[in-house]
Coordinates of C-alpha atoms in Angstrom, one line a residue:
M743 CA 50.3 50.1 59.0
A744 CA 48.8 53.5 60.5
Q745 CA 45.1 54.2 59.9
H746 CA 46.2 57.6 58.7
F747 CA 48.8 59.1 56.5
S748 CA 50.4 62.6 57.4
L749 CA 53.1 64.7 55.3
A750 CA 54.3 65.8 58.8
A751 CA 55.8 62.0 58.9
C752 CA 57.5 62.2 55.7
D753 CA 61.3 63.0 55.4
A754 CA 61.3 63.6 51.4
V755 CA 58.4 64.5 49.2
G756 CA 59.0 63.5 45.5
F757 CA 57.0 64.7 42.5
D758 CA 56.3 63.7 39.0
L759 CA 55.9 66.5 36.8
D760 CA 53.9 66.1 33.3
H761 CA 50.1 66.0 34.6
T762 CA 51.2 66.2 38.4
L763 CA 52.7 69.3 39.4
C764 CA 52.0 70.5 35.9
R765 CA 48.6 70.2 34.8
Y766 CA 47.6 70.4 31.0
N767 CA 45.1 72.2 29.4
L768 CA 43.7 68.7 28.0
P769 CA 41.2 69.8 25.4
E770 CA 44.0 71.5 23.7
S771 CA 46.9 69.5 24.4
A772 CA 45.2 66.2 23.5
P773 CA 44.4 67.3 19.5
L774 CA 48.3 68.4 19.8
I775 CA 49.3 64.9 20.6
Y776 CA 47.1 63.2 18.4
N777 CA 48.2 65.3 15.6
S778 CA 52.0 64.9 16.5
F779 CA 51.5 61.1 15.5
A780 CA 48.7 61.3 12.7
Q781 CA 50.6 63.9 10.6
F782 CA 53.6 61.3 11.0
L783 CA 51.8 58.3 10.2
V784 CA 50.1 59.8 7.0
K785 CA 53.1 61.7 5.8
E786 CA 55.9 59.6 6.7
K787 CA 54.2 56.1 6.6
G788 CA 51.5 56.8 3.7
Y789 CA 48.4 55.9 6.5
D790 CA 45.0 57.3 5.4
K791 CA 44.6 60.9 5.2
E792 CA 41.0 60.6 7.2
L793 CA 43.1 60.0 10.3
L794 CA 44.0 63.9 10.2
T795 CA 40.4 64.6 10.7
V796 CA 39.0 64.4 14.3
T797 CA 35.4 65.4 15.2
P798 CA 34.4 66.5 18.8
E799 CA 32.4 63.3 19.4
D800 CA 35.5 61.2 18.7
W801 CA 37.0 62.1 21.6
D802 CA 34.4 60.0 23.8
F803 CA 36.6 56.9 22.6
C804 CA 39.5 58.0 25.0
C805 CA 39.0 56.4 28.7
K806 CA 41.9 55.6 31.0
G807 CA 42.6 52.0 31.7
L808 CA 42.1 50.6 28.5
A809 CA 44.2 47.9 27.0
L810 CA 45.1 47.4 23.2
D811 CA 45.3 44.0 22.0
L812 CA 48.1 44.9 19.4
E813 CA 47.8 41.4 17.3
E814 CA 43.9 41.9 17.3
G815 CA 43.3 45.6 17.1
N816 CA 41.1 45.1 20.0
F817 CA 40.5 47.5 23.1
I818 CA 39.1 46.1 26.2
K819 CA 38.2 47.1 29.5
L820 CA 38.9 44.8 32.6
A821 CA 37.2 44.1 35.8
D822 CA 39.1 43.5 38.7
N823 CA 39.2 39.6 38.2
G824 CA 40.9 40.0 34.7
T825 CA 37.6 39.0 32.7
V826 CA 36.7 41.6 29.8
L827 CA 34.0 44.3 30.8
R828 CA 33.6 45.7 27.5
A829 CA 35.8 45.4 24.2
S830 CA 35.8 47.1 20.7
H831 CA 37.5 46.4 17.4
G832 CA 39.0 49.9 16.5
T833 CA 36.5 52.2 17.5
R834 CA 33.5 49.9 16.9
M835 CA 32.3 48.6 20.0
T836 CA 31.5 44.7 20.6
A837 CA 28.1 43.8 21.2
P838 CA 27.5 42.0 24.4
E839 CA 26.7 38.4 22.9
A840 CA 30.0 38.7 20.9
L841 CA 31.9 39.6 23.8
A842 CA 30.7 36.8 25.4
H843 CA 31.4 34.4 22.7
Q844 CA 34.9 35.9 22.1
Y845 CA 36.0 36.2 25.7
G846 CA 33.7 33.5 27.6
G847 CA 33.9 35.3 31.0
K848 CA 37.2 33.9 31.5
P849 CA 40.4 36.3 32.6
W850 CA 42.0 38.0 29.4
K851 CA 44.9 35.7 28.1
H852 CA 47.3 38.7 29.1
F853 CA 46.0 39.9 32.1
P854 CA 49.3 40.8 34.8
G855 CA 47.1 39.3 37.8
D856 CA 46.9 41.3 41.2
V857 CA 50.4 42.0 41.7
G858 CA 53.0 43.2 39.0
P859 CA 53.4 46.1 36.8
A860 CA 50.8 46.3 34.0
G861 CA 53.3 45.4 31.7
R862 CA 53.9 46.5 28.1
S863 CA 55.0 44.2 25.4
G864 CA 55.0 43.5 21.9
K865 CA 51.3 42.0 22.2
Y866 CA 49.3 44.6 24.4
Y867 CA 49.5 48.3 25.9
F868 CA 47.7 49.9 28.8
Y869 CA 46.7 53.3 28.7
D870 CA 47.0 54.8 31.9
N871 CA 47.7 58.6 31.4
Y872 CA 46.8 61.9 29.4
F873 CA 49.8 61.5 27.4
D874 CA 48.5 57.9 26.1
L875 CA 45.0 59.0 25.6
P876 CA 45.1 60.5 22.3
G877 CA 47.4 57.9 21.0
A878 CA 44.5 55.4 21.8
L879 CA 42.2 57.3 19.9
L880 CA 44.6 57.2 16.9
C881 CA 45.4 53.4 17.0
A882 CA 41.6 52.6 17.2
R883 CA 41.0 54.8 14.1
V884 CA 44.3 53.2 12.3
V885 CA 42.5 49.6 13.1
D886 CA 39.2 51.0 11.5
S887 CA 41.1 52.3 8.2
L888 CA 43.1 48.7 7.9
T889 CA 40.2 46.7 8.8
K890 CA 38.4 48.5 5.9
Q891 CA 40.9 48.9 3.2
N892 CA 41.8 44.9 3.3
N893 CA 38.2 43.5 3.8
G894 CA 38.0 42.7 7.4
Q895 CA 42.1 42.4 8.1
K896 CA 42.3 40.3 11.4
T897 CA 45.9 40.6 12.4
F898 CA 47.4 44.0 12.7
D899 CA 51.5 45.0 12.4
F900 CA 51.0 49.0 12.8
W901 CA 52.7 49.4 16.5
K902 CA 56.3 49.5 14.6
D903 CA 55.1 52.7 12.9
I904 CA 53.5 54.5 16.1
V905 CA 56.9 53.9 17.9
A906 CA 58.5 55.5 15.0
G907 CA 56.0 58.5 15.6
I908 CA 57.4 58.6 19.3
Q909 CA 61.2 58.8 18.4
H910 CA 60.2 61.5 15.7
N911 CA 58.4 63.7 17.9
Y912 CA 59.6 62.8 21.2
K913 CA 63.2 61.5 20.9
M914 CA 65.7 63.6 23.4
S915 CA 67.1 65.7 21.0
A916 CA 63.5 66.7 19.8
F917 CA 63.2 69.5 22.0
K918 CA 66.4 71.2 21.0
E919 CA 66.1 70.6 17.2
N920 CA 62.8 71.9 17.0
C921 CA 61.9 68.5 15.9
G922 CA 58.1 67.2 15.2
I923 CA 55.0 68.8 15.8
Y924 CA 54.8 69.0 20.1
F925 CA 57.7 70.5 21.2
P926 CA 57.5 73.4 18.6
E927 CA 54.0 74.2 19.3
I928 CA 54.7 73.9 23.1
K929 CA 57.5 76.3 22.5
R930 CA 55.4 78.9 20.8
D931 CA 52.3 79.2 22.6
P932 CA 53.0 77.4 26.3
G933 CA 49.8 79.2 27.9
R934 CA 47.3 77.6 25.5
Y935 CA 48.4 74.1 26.8
L936 CA 49.6 74.5 30.5
H937 CA 48.0 75.8 33.6
T938 CA 50.0 77.5 35.9
C939 CA 50.2 76.7 39.6
P940 CA 47.9 78.8 41.7
E941 CA 49.8 80.6 44.4
S942 CA 48.4 78.1 47.1
V943 CA 50.6 75.4 45.5
K944 CA 53.8 77.3 45.4
K945 CA 53.4 78.6 48.9
W946 CA 52.8 75.0 49.9
L947 CA 55.8 73.8 48.1
R948 CA 57.8 76.4 50.2
Q949 CA 55.9 75.5 53.4
L950 CA 57.5 71.7 52.5
K951 CA 60.8 73.2 52.6
R952 CA 60.4 75.1 55.9
A953 CA 59.3 72.1 57.5
G954 CA 62.4 70.4 56.7
K955 CA 61.3 68.1 54.0
V956 CA 63.4 67.1 51.2
L957 CA 61.9 68.1 48.0
L958 CA 62.5 66.1 44.9
L959 CA 61.1 66.3 41.1
I960 CA 61.3 63.0 39.3
T961 CA 60.3 63.1 35.7
S962 CA 60.8 61.2 32.4
S963 CA 60.7 64.3 30.5
H964 CA 64.2 65.5 29.2
S965 CA 66.0 68.5 31.2
D966 CA 65.3 71.5 28.4
Y967 CA 61.4 70.3 28.4
C968 CA 61.3 70.0 32.1
R969 CA 62.7 73.8 32.7
L970 CA 60.4 75.2 29.9
L971 CA 57.4 73.7 32.0
C972 CA 58.7 74.6 35.6
E973 CA 59.5 78.4 34.4
H974 CA 55.9 78.6 33.2
I975 CA 54.1 77.0 35.7
L976 CA 56.3 77.7 38.8
G977 CA 58.4 80.7 37.8
N978 CA 62.1 81.6 37.2
D979 CA 63.1 80.6 40.4
F980 CA 61.3 77.1 40.6
T981 CA 65.0 75.3 41.3
D982 CA 65.1 77.3 44.8
L983 CA 61.9 74.9 45.3
F984 CA 63.8 71.7 45.0
D985 CA 66.4 69.9 46.5
I986 CA 66.9 67.5 43.6
V987 CA 65.9 67.4 40.3
I988 CA 65.8 64.1 38.0
T989 CA 65.0 64.4 34.5
N990 CA 65.0 61.6 31.9
A991 CA 64.4 59.0 34.7
L992 CA 63.0 56.7 32.3
K993 CA 60.2 55.4 34.8
P994 CA 59.2 52.6 35.7
G995 CA 62.8 51.4 35.1
F996 CA 64.2 54.3 37.7
F997 CA 62.3 52.1 40.5
S998 CA 62.4 48.6 38.9
H999 CA 65.6 47.8 37.2
L1000 CA 67.3 45.8 40.1
P1001 CA 69.8 45.0 40.8
S1002 CA 71.1 46.3 37.7
Q1003 CA 70.5 50.2 38.2
R1004 CA 71.0 52.9 35.7
P1005 CA 73.7 55.3 36.7
F1006 CA 72.7 58.9 37.4
W1007 CA 74.2 61.5 35.1
T1008 CA 75.5 64.8 35.2
L1009 CA 74.3 67.6 33.2
E1010 CA 75.7 70.9 31.2
N1011 CA 73.5 72.5 29.2
D1012 CA 70.9 69.9 29.1
E1013 CA 73.3 67.5 27.6
E1014 CA 74.8 64.3 29.8
Q1015 CA 78.2 64.5 30.5
E1016 CA 79.3 62.0 33.2
A1017 CA 78.2 58.8 34.8
L1018 CA 78.3 58.8 38.3
P1019 CA 79.0 55.6 40.7
S1020 CA 76.8 57.0 43.4
L1021 CA 74.8 59.8 44.1
E1022 CA 76.6 62.2 46.7
K1023 CA 75.0 65.6 46.9
P1024 CA 71.5 67.3 45.9
G1025 CA 71.6 69.2 42.5
W1026 CA 70.2 68.4 38.9
Y1027 CA 70.7 65.1 37.3
S1028 CA 69.5 62.7 34.3
Q1029 CA 68.5 59.0 34.5
G1030 CA 69.6 57.5 37.8
N1031 CA 67.7 55.0 40.2
A1032 CA 65.8 55.0 43.1
V1033 CA 68.3 52.8 45.2
H1034 CA 71.2 55.4 44.8
L1035 CA 69.0 58.1 45.6
Y1036 CA 67.3 56.7 48.8
E1037 CA 71.0 56.4 49.8
L1038 CA 71.9 60.1 49.4
L1039 CA 68.5 60.6 51.1
K1040 CA 69.8 58.9 53.9
K1041 CA 72.7 61.0 54.2
M1042 CA 70.4 64.5 53.7
T1043 CA 67.9 63.2 56.7
G1044 CA 70.4 61.5 58.7
R1045 CA 68.1 59.0 59.3
N1046 CA 68.5 55.1 58.4
E1047 CA 64.9 54.7 56.8
P1048 CA 63.8 58.0 55.5
K1049 CA 60.1 58.1 54.9
V1050 CA 59.3 59.0 51.2
V1051 CA 56.1 59.9 49.5
Y1052 CA 55.8 60.6 45.9
F1053 CA 53.2 62.2 43.8
G1054 CA 52.2 61.0 40.2
D1055 CA 49.2 60.3 37.5
S1056 CA 50.5 57.1 36.0
M1057 CA 49.9 53.7 37.7
H1058 CA 52.4 52.4 35.4
S1059 CA 55.3 54.8 36.0
D1060 CA 54.7 56.5 38.9
I1061 CA 52.5 54.6 41.7
F1062 CA 53.1 50.7 41.3
P1063 CA 56.9 51.0 40.9
A1064 CA 57.3 53.5 43.7
R1065 CA 55.2 51.7 46.1
H1066 CA 56.2 47.9 44.8
Y1067 CA 59.7 48.2 44.4
S1068 CA 60.9 51.0 46.8
N1069 CA 58.0 50.8 49.4
W1070 CA 57.5 54.6 49.2
E1071 CA 54.3 56.2 50.1
T1072 CA 52.2 57.0 46.9
V1073 CA 49.7 59.9 46.4
L1074 CA 47.9 58.9 42.9
I1075 CA 46.7 62.3 41.1
L1076 CA 43.2 61.4 39.6
E1077 CA 41.4 64.2 37.4
E1078 CA 38.5 61.8 37.1
L1079 CA 37.7 63.0 40.8
R1080 CA 37.6 66.8 39.4
G1081 CA 34.0 68.2 39.2
D1082 CA 32.8 64.5 39.9
R1083 CA 30.6 65.5 42.6
D1084 CA 27.5 67.1 40.6
G1085 CA 28.1 65.2 37.6
K1086 CA 29.5 67.9 35.3
P1087 CA 33.0 68.2 34.3
E1088 CA 34.9 70.9 36.0
E1089 CA 35.9 73.9 33.8
S1090 CA 38.7 72.8 31.7
E1091 CA 40.2 76.3 31.2
P1092 CA 39.9 79.6 32.9
L1093 CA 37.2 82.0 32.1
E1094 CA 39.8 84.8 30.1
K1095 CA 40.7 81.6 27.8
K1096 CA 37.3 81.0 26.6
G1097 CA 36.8 81.5 23.0
K1098 CA 40.5 82.4 22.6
Y1099 CA 41.3 79.4 20.3
E1100 CA 39.4 78.6 17.4
G1101 CA 37.8 75.3 16.3
P1102 CA 36.2 72.3 17.8
K1103 CA 37.3 71.4 21.2
A1104 CA 38.0 67.8 22.4
K1105 CA 36.0 66.4 24.8
P1106 CA 38.3 66.5 28.4
L1107 CA 40.0 63.6 28.6
N1108 CA 39.0 63.4 32.3
T1109 CA 35.2 63.1 31.9
L1110 CA 32.8 60.3 31.5
S1111 CA 33.1 58.0 28.3
K1112 CA 29.7 57.1 27.2
K1113 CA 31.3 54.2 24.9
W1114 CA 33.2 52.9 27.9
G1115 CA 31.3 53.9 31.0
S1116 CA 33.0 54.7 34.4
F1117 CA 36.7 54.6 35.1
F1118 CA 35.7 53.2 38.4
I1119 CA 32.8 50.3 37.9
D1120 CA 31.1 49.0 35.5
S1121 CA 28.1 46.1 35.0
V1122 CA 28.5 42.3 34.2
S1123 CA 25.2 40.6 32.7
G1124 CA 23.8 38.0 35.0
L1125 CA 22.6 34.6 33.9
E1126 CA 19.2 34.4 32.3
N1127 CA 16.5 35.7 34.6
T1128 CA 18.9 37.5 37.1
E1129 CA 20.2 40.8 37.3
D1130 CA 23.2 42.6 36.1
S1131 CA 25.8 43.0 38.7
L1132 CA 28.3 45.9 39.5
V1133 CA 32.1 45.1 39.8
Y1134 CA 35.0 47.3 40.4
T1135 CA 37.2 47.9 37.3
W1136 CA 40.9 46.4 37.3
S1137 CA 41.9 50.2 37.4
C1138 CA 39.9 51.2 40.4
K1139 CA 41.1 47.9 42.3
R1140 CA 44.8 48.9 41.6
I1141 CA 44.2 52.3 42.7
S1142 CA 43.1 50.8 46.5
T1143 CA 45.9 48.4 46.3
Y1144 CA 48.7 50.6 45.5
S1145 CA 47.8 54.1 46.6
T1146 CA 48.2 55.6 49.8
I1147 CA 45.6 58.5 49.0
A1148 CA 44.3 59.6 45.6
I1149 CA 43.4 63.3 45.0
P1150 CA 42.4 65.2 42.2
S1151 CA 45.0 67.8 42.2
I1152 CA 47.8 69.1 44.3
E1153 CA 45.7 72.1 44.8
A1154 CA 43.2 70.4 46.5
I1155 CA 45.6 69.6 49.5
A1156 CA 47.8 72.7 49.2
E1157 CA 46.0 74.7 52.0
L1158 CA 45.7 71.9 54.7
P1159 CA 48.2 71.9 57.5
L1160 CA 51.0 69.1 57.1
D1161 CA 49.8 67.2 60.1
Y1162 CA 46.5 66.7 58.1
K1163 CA 45.4 63.0 58.8
F1164 CA 44.3 61.4 55.5
S1165 CA 42.8 58.0 55.7
R1166 CA 44.6 55.5 53.9
F1167 CA 43.0 53.1 51.4
S1168 CA 44.4 50.2 53.2
S1169 CA 42.6 51.5 56.3
S1170 CA 39.3 49.4 55.9
N1171 CA 37.9 47.0 53.4
S1172 CA 36.3 50.2 52.0
K1173 CA 37.6 50.8 48.2
T1174 CA 36.8 54.5 48.9
A1175 CA 38.9 55.1 52.1
G1176 CA 41.7 56.9 50.2
Y1177 CA 39.9 59.2 48.1
Y1178 CA 40.2 63.2 49.1
P1179 CA 38.2 65.0 49.4
K1180 CA 35.5 62.6 48.7
P1181 CA 35.0 59.5 46.9
P1182 CA 33.9 59.4 43.4
L1183 CA 29.9 59.7 43.4
I1184 CA 29.5 56.5 41.5
L1185 CA 31.8 54.6 44.2
S1186 CA 29.8 56.2 47.0
N1187 CA 26.6 55.2 45.7
N1188 CA 27.4 51.7 45.2
E1189 CA 29.7 50.7 48.3
T1190 CA 28.5 47.1 48.3
L1191 CA 29.9 46.1 44.9
T1192 CA 30.8 42.7 43.9
T1193 CA 34.2 41.9 44.3
K1194 CA 35.2 39.0 42.3

């Protein structure tokens, strides 16, 4: 594989929407997502009212890359070899001695291994995006509550209620029906929760089109919500920017359901109308699959093997499946890179919004968690009389394995020429090669980490 990656060499450029093209104001959106679930659990399922009260300090629990053991109520952070670096029961962190006793330095029993998706099953759940993280805090506090109520309860069966909360707040008809808490609030005041795309990004998208690239928008959000987001962040003429818009894509299944692919559906007034045996022309569609999309891209580009790059924020839904199943180039949007260089979180909202919204703010979810430490590396206690060693996290390893490059935002590359040559992660043994504009400071300072 070539040492460098360039957008100029790509025939089609695809984008996820939420937290990729559309950046959210995380200190505002996180409490909204949390409340959409907490209100449901308390009012509909009879959970403790304490769940409704969240302090600014509580948000420190949130950290991407954690796994929840649904049977035991434990959250864990994995090293690149699958061993457990840190753990908690609910929000209560596990002491090092108890951690060694419980997990014994062996790979976690559900560790997916080097290859394969970060599977989600009835036994565990991986948290890898900003829609998920408020749910991690809520689930941890549910475990706290149930443990307290039931004198140290050892097994837990709350996940079915979380799934019911998802269905209530985020089902396909929820936007149209004004159902739940989340969609009505976003509709009421989108500017509170969404960052508009800067003009540099809009110019960049138009530049890609002028250069003959096929532009794709592939989102698991439903078409009505997609329309609201795009009109707010890009303007009412946003459809002019994209050749193909695919909503309700049901990722990662959009890429991974082989060979029984879901068909594309036509849309009318945001309602699915007709299932299509194949995709014949550009337009706006629902569901579908990467195989049929690629056949259309062959026709549109006149190439037998058009080169596709896909931008996304979720390793589970975007990056791993696009690379593993479709062999697309992948650009990971990693907001943990924002403001990293000086150790301070990037300003989370523009100055004109400062003080506009009352109440305690959530910690920006892209800043360092004191409880869980770095998203990229962590320390492992050495044997007696030996020093601790630093190791890569499993999340960090997956970035360098499945991403072509990782960037803090699309804005970070929007003013570069299209033929700019990015260093790929695969271009050397370095775990930092593919980060643009610079690697996380913590990785730069620890280039010679232990790799297990």
